[in-house]
Short mmCIF file of C-alpha atoms in Angstrom, two decimals:
data_model
loop_
_atom_site.label_atom_id
_atom_site.label_comp_id
_atom_site.label_asym_id
_atom_site.label_seq_id
_atom_site.Cartn_x
_atom_site.Cartn_y
_atom_site.Cartn_z
CA MET A 1097 77.56 95.26 122.53
CA THR A 1098 80.19 94.62 119.41
CA SER A 1099 83.17 93.95 119.38
CA PRO A 1100 86.28 97.11 118.26
CA PHE A 1101 87.25 97.77 115.60
CA ARG A 1102 90.58 96.89 114.69
CA LEU A 1103 93.41 98.48 113.30
CA MET A 1104 96.89 98.27 113.04
CA THR A 1105 99.99 100.09 111.68
CA VAL A 1106 102.69 97.66 110.16
CA CYS A 1107 106.16 99.05 109.16
CA THR A 1108 109.54 96.68 108.85
CA GLY A 1109 110.31 95.92 112.17
CA ASN A 1110 107.91 97.79 114.27
CA ILE A 1111 110.33 100.19 116.24
CA CYS A 1112 109.49 103.44 114.11
CA ARG A 1113 107.17 104.09 111.29
CA SER A 1114 104.13 101.90 112.96
CA PRO A 1115 104.37 102.58 116.80
CA MET A 1116 104.93 106.52 116.01
CA ALA A 1117 101.42 105.57 113.51
CA GLU A 1118 99.91 103.86 116.53
CA VAL A 1119 100.83 106.57 119.32
CA VAL A 1120 99.20 108.74 116.44
CA LEU A 1121 95.82 107.52 115.98
CA LYS A 1122 95.43 106.20 119.35
CA ALA A 1123 95.26 109.63 120.29
CA ARG A 1124 93.87 111.00 117.62
CA LEU A 1125 90.61 108.22 118.25
CA ALA A 1126 90.58 109.49 121.19
CA GLU A 1127 90.67 113.25 120.29
CA ALA A 1128 87.34 112.39 118.43
CA GLY A 1129 85.49 110.21 120.83
CA LEU A 1130 86.18 106.89 119.22
CA ALA A 1131 89.14 105.37 122.07
CA ASP A 1132 86.48 102.37 123.32
CA ALA A 1133 85.33 102.21 119.73
CA VAL A 1134 88.88 101.55 117.69
CA GLU A 1135 91.96 99.53 119.36
CA VAL A 1136 94.88 100.13 117.68
CA THR A 1137 98.28 98.11 117.34
CA SER A 1138 101.21 97.37 115.51
CA THR A 1139 103.53 95.04 114.05
CA GLY A 1140 106.39 94.55 111.78
CA VAL A 1141 106.78 91.92 109.31
CA SER A 1142 109.47 91.19 110.57
CA ASP A 1143 111.11 90.12 113.13
CA GLU A 1144 114.77 91.01 113.33
CA GLU A 1145 113.98 94.05 116.58
CA ARG A 1146 111.12 91.33 118.33
CA GLY A 1147 110.95 91.87 122.18
CA ASN A 1148 112.58 95.65 121.67
CA PRO A 1149 111.07 99.05 122.43
CA ILE A 1150 110.71 102.27 120.22
CA ASP A 1151 113.51 103.36 118.43
CA ARG A 1152 114.57 106.72 121.31
CA ARG A 1153 114.28 109.27 117.89
CA ALA A 1154 110.99 108.18 116.68
CA ALA A 1155 109.52 108.31 120.79
CA ALA A 1156 111.51 111.94 121.26
CA VAL A 1157 110.47 113.63 118.86
CA LEU A 1158 106.89 111.40 119.96
CA ARG A 1159 107.01 113.29 123.01
CA GLU A 1160 108.61 117.16 121.07
CA ALA A 1161 105.57 117.53 119.60
CA GLY A 1162 102.94 116.74 122.69
CA TYR A 1163 102.11 112.53 122.37
CA THR A 1164 102.59 110.11 125.26
CA VAL A 1165 105.18 107.32 124.48
CA PRO A 1166 103.56 104.33 125.74
CA ARG A 1167 105.85 101.31 126.98
CA ARG A 1168 106.29 98.83 125.08
CA ALA A 1169 107.97 95.59 123.06
CA ALA A 1170 108.18 95.14 118.95
CA ARG A 1171 106.30 91.40 117.34
CA ARG A 1172 106.30 90.21 114.53
CA VAL A 1173 102.77 90.56 112.56
CA THR A 1174 101.13 87.24 112.01
CA ALA A 1175 98.79 85.41 109.46
CA ALA A 1176 96.19 85.23 112.72
CA ASP A 1177 96.35 89.62 113.07
CA LEU A 1178 95.57 89.52 109.61
CA GLY A 1179 92.51 87.63 110.66
CA SER A 1180 91.43 90.15 113.56
CA VAL A 1181 91.60 92.98 111.99
CA ASP A 1182 89.29 95.51 109.63
CA LEU A 1183 92.31 97.04 108.81
CA ALA A 1184 96.15 97.42 107.99
CA LEU A 1185 97.69 100.09 107.22
CA ALA A 1186 100.78 99.83 106.30
CA MET A 1187 103.96 101.68 105.72
CA THR A 1188 104.70 101.21 102.11
CA GLU A 1189 104.07 98.91 99.32
CA GLY A 1190 106.99 96.62 100.50
CA HIS A 1191 105.06 95.79 103.58
CA ALA A 1192 101.53 95.73 101.60
CA ARG A 1193 103.19 92.98 100.12
CA ARG A 1194 103.88 91.12 102.28
CA LEU A 1195 100.97 91.45 104.11
CA ARG A 1196 98.54 90.43 100.91
CA ALA A 1197 100.29 87.40 101.08
CA LEU A 1198 99.83 86.57 104.96
CA THR A 1199 95.50 87.31 103.90
CA ASP A 1200 93.17 87.03 101.19
CA ARG A 1201 91.25 89.05 102.87
CA PRO A 1202 90.73 92.90 101.87
CA VAL A 1203 92.58 94.68 104.83
CA VAL A 1204 95.65 96.18 103.66
CA ARG A 1205 95.78 99.75 102.55
CA LEU A 1206 98.33 102.32 102.70
CA TYR A 1207 99.05 103.78 105.43
CA ARG A 1208 99.44 107.37 103.41
CA GLU A 1209 96.12 106.86 101.23
CA PHE A 1210 94.17 108.62 103.97
CA ASP A 1211 96.44 111.71 103.57
CA PRO A 1212 94.66 114.42 101.23
CA ALA A 1213 97.63 115.55 100.63
CA ALA A 1214 99.88 112.57 99.27
CA PRO A 1215 100.25 112.08 95.84
CA ALA A 1216 97.28 110.27 93.64
CA LEU A 1217 98.14 106.50 92.68
CA VAL A 1218 99.08 106.32 89.10
CA ASP A 1219 99.03 103.48 87.66
CA GLY A 1220 98.94 101.53 90.42
CA ARG A 1221 102.51 102.60 91.63
CA GLU A 1222 101.75 101.90 95.48
CA HIS A 1223 106.08 103.25 96.21
CA ASP A 1224 104.44 106.69 95.26
CA LEU A 1225 102.92 106.47 99.03
CA ASP A 1226 105.35 104.85 101.73
CA ILE A 1227 106.29 106.49 103.80
CA ASP A 1228 109.88 107.62 104.66
CA ASP A 1229 111.65 104.66 106.70
CA PRO A 1230 114.57 107.28 109.45
CA TRP A 1231 116.33 104.80 110.78
CA TYR A 1232 119.03 105.23 108.38
CA GLY A 1233 118.67 108.91 109.46
CA GLY A 1234 118.84 111.69 112.47
CA ILE A 1235 116.13 112.75 114.57
CA GLU A 1236 114.91 114.88 110.90
CA ASP A 1237 114.13 112.40 108.89
CA PHE A 1238 111.65 110.96 112.24
CA ARG A 1239 110.63 114.83 112.44
CA THR A 1240 109.28 114.33 108.62
CA THR A 1241 108.35 110.66 109.68
CA LEU A 1242 105.76 111.86 112.41
CA ALA A 1243 104.45 114.94 109.71
CA GLN A 1244 103.85 112.34 107.45
CA VAL A 1245 102.40 109.46 109.52
CA GLU A 1246 100.30 113.34 111.06
CA ALA A 1247 99.08 114.47 107.33
CA GLY A 1248 97.38 112.15 107.09
CA ALA A 1249 95.46 110.76 110.88
CA ASP A 1250 92.47 112.51 110.63
CA GLY A 1251 91.56 110.07 106.91
CA VAL A 1252 92.30 107.71 108.94
CA VAL A 1253 90.09 108.14 111.78
CA ALA A 1254 87.55 109.16 108.90
CA ALA A 1255 87.39 106.41 107.90
CA VAL A 1256 87.17 104.41 111.12
CA ARG A 1257 84.48 106.79 111.96
CA GLU A 1258 82.54 105.52 108.52
CA ALA A 1259 83.70 102.01 109.00
CA LEU A 1260 81.73 101.93 112.97
CA ALA A 1261 78.52 104.27 111.26
CA LEU A 1262 78.26 100.54 109.01
CA ARG A 1263 78.14 97.79 111.49
#
């Protein structure tokens, strides 16, 4: 049996955007029949939230949308993490830059690259694809973030399916 495809989502503190993406992707991969073939985790580029659970507002929005929210603890991404993943999905250009400083492997992509409605990259301006940070906002900001995550999820699933077919 081959090892699972390893996918990691990454934001700042690993309590809002990346765990939201982790939850959504696990659900979509399960719906696609790929749950056993793909391992999804999430991390942050900062250590400031280490050990903390998912933000209560992020959890509320996920539950409101019908997702199961697991118990989890925030953690910081390491170079070893990037050495073992097949795909690291950064929530922003700044996160991608930090990840690329930790690895020379071509595994880092922006999450919204997989959203067919996202703006096209112009002159390499990756920041145009940033997923909004809901941390300083209210519940509507978390709903916006979830909508951005959901909009790219099917594209991520399709890319993973294609990568698995090439193995």
